[in-house]
Coordinates of C-alpha atoms in Angstrom, one line a residue:
M539 CA -4.7 8.0 11.5
E540 CA -1.4 8.6 13.4
I541 CA 1.9 6.9 13.1
S542 CA 4.9 7.2 15.5
S543 CA 8.2 5.5 16.4
R544 CA 10.3 5.0 19.5
T545 CA 13.3 4.6 17.2
F546 CA 13.2 8.2 15.8
Y547 CA 11.0 11.2 15.9
E548 CA 9.5 13.1 12.9
G549 CA 12.3 14.7 10.9
E550 CA 15.1 13.1 12.9
M551 CA 18.0 11.1 11.7
I552 CA 17.3 7.4 11.4
P553 CA 19.8 5.5 13.6
E554 CA 22.6 3.7 11.8
R555 CA 21.4 0.4 13.2
C556 CA 18.3 0.8 11.1
A557 CA 20.2 1.5 7.9
Y558 CA 21.5 -0.9 5.3
G559 CA 24.8 1.0 5.1
R560 CA 26.9 3.1 7.3
I561 CA 30.3 4.8 7.1
G562 CA 33.1 2.5 8.3
A563 CA 36.9 2.8 8.8
G564 CA 38.6 5.0 6.2
G565 CA 35.3 6.6 5.2
K566 CA 34.1 3.6 3.2
T567 CA 30.5 2.5 3.1
V568 CA 30.0 -0.8 4.9
G569 CA 27.0 -2.9 5.8
S570 CA 25.0 -1.9 8.9
D571 CA 22.6 -3.8 11.1
N572 CA 19.7 -3.2 8.7
R573 CA 17.1 -3.3 11.6
N574 CA 13.6 -2.1 10.8
P575 CA 12.6 0.8 13.1
H576 CA 9.8 0.5 15.6
L577 CA 6.5 1.8 14.2
A578 CA 3.1 2.1 15.9
W579 CA -0.2 3.5 14.6
S580 CA -3.6 4.4 15.9
D581 CA -7.0 5.8 15.0
V582 CA -7.4 3.5 12.1
P583 CA -10.5 4.4 10.1
E584 CA -13.8 2.6 10.7
G585 CA -14.2 -0.1 8.1
T586 CA -10.5 -0.9 7.7
K587 CA -10.0 -4.5 6.7
S588 CA -6.3 -4.6 5.9
L589 CA -3.2 -2.4 6.1
V590 CA -0.2 -1.7 3.8
L591 CA 3.1 -0.7 5.3
C592 CA 5.9 0.8 3.3
C593 CA 9.1 2.9 3.2
I594 CA 9.8 5.2 0.3
D595 CA 12.8 7.4 -0.6
D596 CA 12.1 10.0 -3.3
D597 CA 15.7 11.4 -3.2
V598 CA 17.6 8.8 -5.1
P599 CA 20.1 10.2 -7.7
T600 CA 19.5 9.5 -11.4
N601 CA 23.1 9.8 -12.5
L602 CA 25.9 8.7 -10.1
E603 CA 28.6 10.1 -12.5
E604 CA 27.4 13.7 -12.4
R605 CA 29.7 15.0 -9.7
D606 CA 30.5 18.7 -9.3
A607 CA 33.9 20.3 -8.6
T608 CA 33.7 19.2 -4.9
G609 CA 33.2 15.6 -5.9
E610 CA 29.5 15.5 -4.8
L611 CA 26.3 14.8 -6.6
P612 CA 24.5 18.1 -6.9
A613 CA 21.5 18.4 -4.7
S614 CA 19.6 19.8 -7.6
Q615 CA 20.0 16.7 -9.8
P616 CA 16.7 15.1 -10.9
R617 CA 15.7 12.4 -8.5
R618 CA 13.8 9.1 -8.6
R619 CA 11.9 6.9 -6.2
F620 CA 13.4 3.9 -4.4
I621 CA 11.2 1.5 -2.4
H622 CA 12.8 0.1 0.7
W623 CA 9.8 -1.8 2.0
V624 CA 6.3 -2.9 1.1
Q625 CA 4.1 -5.1 3.3
A626 CA 0.6 -6.0 2.2
N627 CA -2.5 -7.7 3.6
V628 CA -1.6 -6.7 7.2
S629 CA -4.4 -7.4 9.7
P630 CA -6.0 -4.2 11.1
E631 CA -5.6 -5.9 14.5
V632 CA -1.8 -5.3 14.2
T633 CA -1.0 -1.9 15.7
E634 CA 2.8 -1.9 15.8
V635 CA 6.0 -3.5 14.5
A636 CA 8.9 -3.8 17.0
E637 CA 12.3 -2.6 16.1
G638 CA 14.3 -5.4 14.5
A639 CA 11.2 -7.6 14.1
L640 CA 12.0 -7.9 10.4
E641 CA 15.7 -8.2 10.4
H642 CA 17.9 -11.0 8.9
G643 CA 16.0 -14.3 8.9
K644 CA 12.7 -12.7 10.1
K645 CA 12.0 -10.7 7.0
T646 CA 8.7 -12.5 6.2
P647 CA 6.7 -13.1 9.4
A648 CA 3.4 -14.7 8.8
A649 CA 1.7 -12.5 11.4
L650 CA 2.4 -9.4 9.2
G651 CA 0.7 -10.3 6.0
R652 CA 2.9 -10.6 2.9
A653 CA 6.4 -9.0 2.3
G654 CA 7.0 -7.6 -1.1
V655 CA 10.1 -7.1 -3.2
N656 CA 12.0 -3.9 -2.7
D657 CA 14.3 -2.0 -5.0
Y658 CA 17.5 -3.6 -3.7
S659 CA 16.4 -6.5 -5.9
R660 CA 17.6 -4.4 -8.9
G661 CA 14.8 -6.1 -10.9
E662 CA 16.3 -9.5 -10.4
K663 CA 14.5 -12.5 -8.9
V664 CA 15.1 -12.8 -5.1
K665 CA 14.0 -15.4 -2.6
P666 CA 11.9 -14.6 0.4
G667 CA 14.1 -13.5 3.2
E668 CA 17.0 -12.3 1.0
V669 CA 18.2 -8.8 0.5
G670 CA 15.6 -7.3 -1.9
T671 CA 12.6 -8.6 0.1
G672 CA 10.9 -7.2 3.1
Y673 CA 12.6 -4.3 4.8
D674 CA 16.1 -3.1 3.7
G675 CA 17.1 0.3 5.1
P676 CA 18.8 3.4 3.9
C677 CA 22.2 3.4 2.1
P678 CA 22.5 6.7 0.1
P679 CA 25.7 7.5 -1.7
F680 CA 28.3 9.1 0.6
F681 CA 29.0 11.7 -2.0
D682 CA 25.4 12.9 -2.4
A683 CA 24.9 16.6 -1.5
R684 CA 21.2 16.0 -0.7
R685 CA 19.9 14.5 2.5
H686 CA 17.5 11.6 1.8
Y687 CA 14.1 11.6 3.5
Y688 CA 12.4 8.3 4.1
R689 CA 8.6 8.1 4.3
F690 CA 7.3 5.4 6.5
Q691 CA 3.6 5.0 5.8
V692 CA 0.6 2.9 7.0
I693 CA -2.3 2.8 4.6
A694 CA -5.8 1.6 5.6
L695 CA -7.8 -0.3 3.0
D696 CA -11.5 -1.3 2.8
I697 CA -10.6 -4.8 1.5
P698 CA -9.3 -7.8 3.5
Q699 CA -6.5 -8.5 1.0
I700 CA -5.2 -7.1 -2.2
P701 CA -6.4 -9.4 -5.0
D702 CA -4.2 -11.1 -7.6
L703 CA -0.8 -10.0 -6.1
P704 CA 2.1 -11.9 -7.8
K705 CA 4.2 -14.2 -5.6
A706 CA 7.0 -11.7 -5.8
F707 CA 5.0 -8.4 -5.8
T708 CA 6.3 -4.9 -5.8
W709 CA 5.2 -1.5 -4.7
N710 CA 3.8 -0.8 -8.1
D711 CA 1.6 -3.9 -7.9
V712 CA 0.2 -2.7 -4.6
D713 CA -0.1 0.9 -5.6
Q714 CA -2.2 0.0 -8.6
A715 CA -4.4 -2.5 -6.9
M716 CA -5.3 -0.4 -3.9
K717 CA -6.7 2.5 -5.9
G718 CA -10.2 3.2 -4.8
H719 CA -9.8 1.3 -1.6
V720 CA -7.8 3.7 0.6
L721 CA -9.6 4.9 3.7
G722 CA -6.7 6.7 5.3
T723 CA -2.9 7.2 5.3
A724 CA -0.4 8.2 8.0
E725 CA 3.2 9.1 7.4
L726 CA 6.4 9.4 9.5
V727 CA 9.5 10.9 7.9
G728 CA 13.1 10.2 8.9
R729 CA 16.3 11.5 7.3
Y730 CA 19.6 9.8 6.6
T731 CA 22.8 10.6 4.9
L732 CA 26.3 9.1 4.6
N733 CA 27.8 12.4 3.5
P734 CA 30.2 13.5 6.3
R735 CA 29.6 17.2 5.5
L736 CA 25.9 16.8 6.1
R737 CA 25.9 14.4 9.0
G738 CA 27.3 17.1 11.4
A739 CA 24.9 19.8 10.2

């Protein structure tokens, strides 16, 4: 399988328009356009009956108070996973998602299977279409000394739909249920930071 994007290339910075947050006037973090990037995939394995789409950040700080003498979070601090997007039961006939197709009031299109709950929900109940469901883009702390890398994946499954998914399902629900059913995976990685020191490097 292969996955690509017209929004950014492998290893490149994700554009601000596809982030949840950006740097505004006075260096403060403000809301951005929160558009999903364009994604396209090909060479889906024979026997694929559904797809899962997701975006995962494994560089999220575990302690926002642990700043060093420069006022930044050390890059070496232990990190955790943050799910920005999980989309299940996508038809294998779908081969791309247009940039911005999932923004604002279009977070849960019927033609793209089911949109799950992402980690912006903070564990609280969220309604379909709200922040915390569907795609919500990057917004790392501006004082983080580590660049964040966002893994956009398409996963091919040998089942037409993931069984017994809760109404408000999460990545963990999908990850557990698809074990033993994965035919192939493709990944595209983009980076993003709000740290002014890192943005110019």
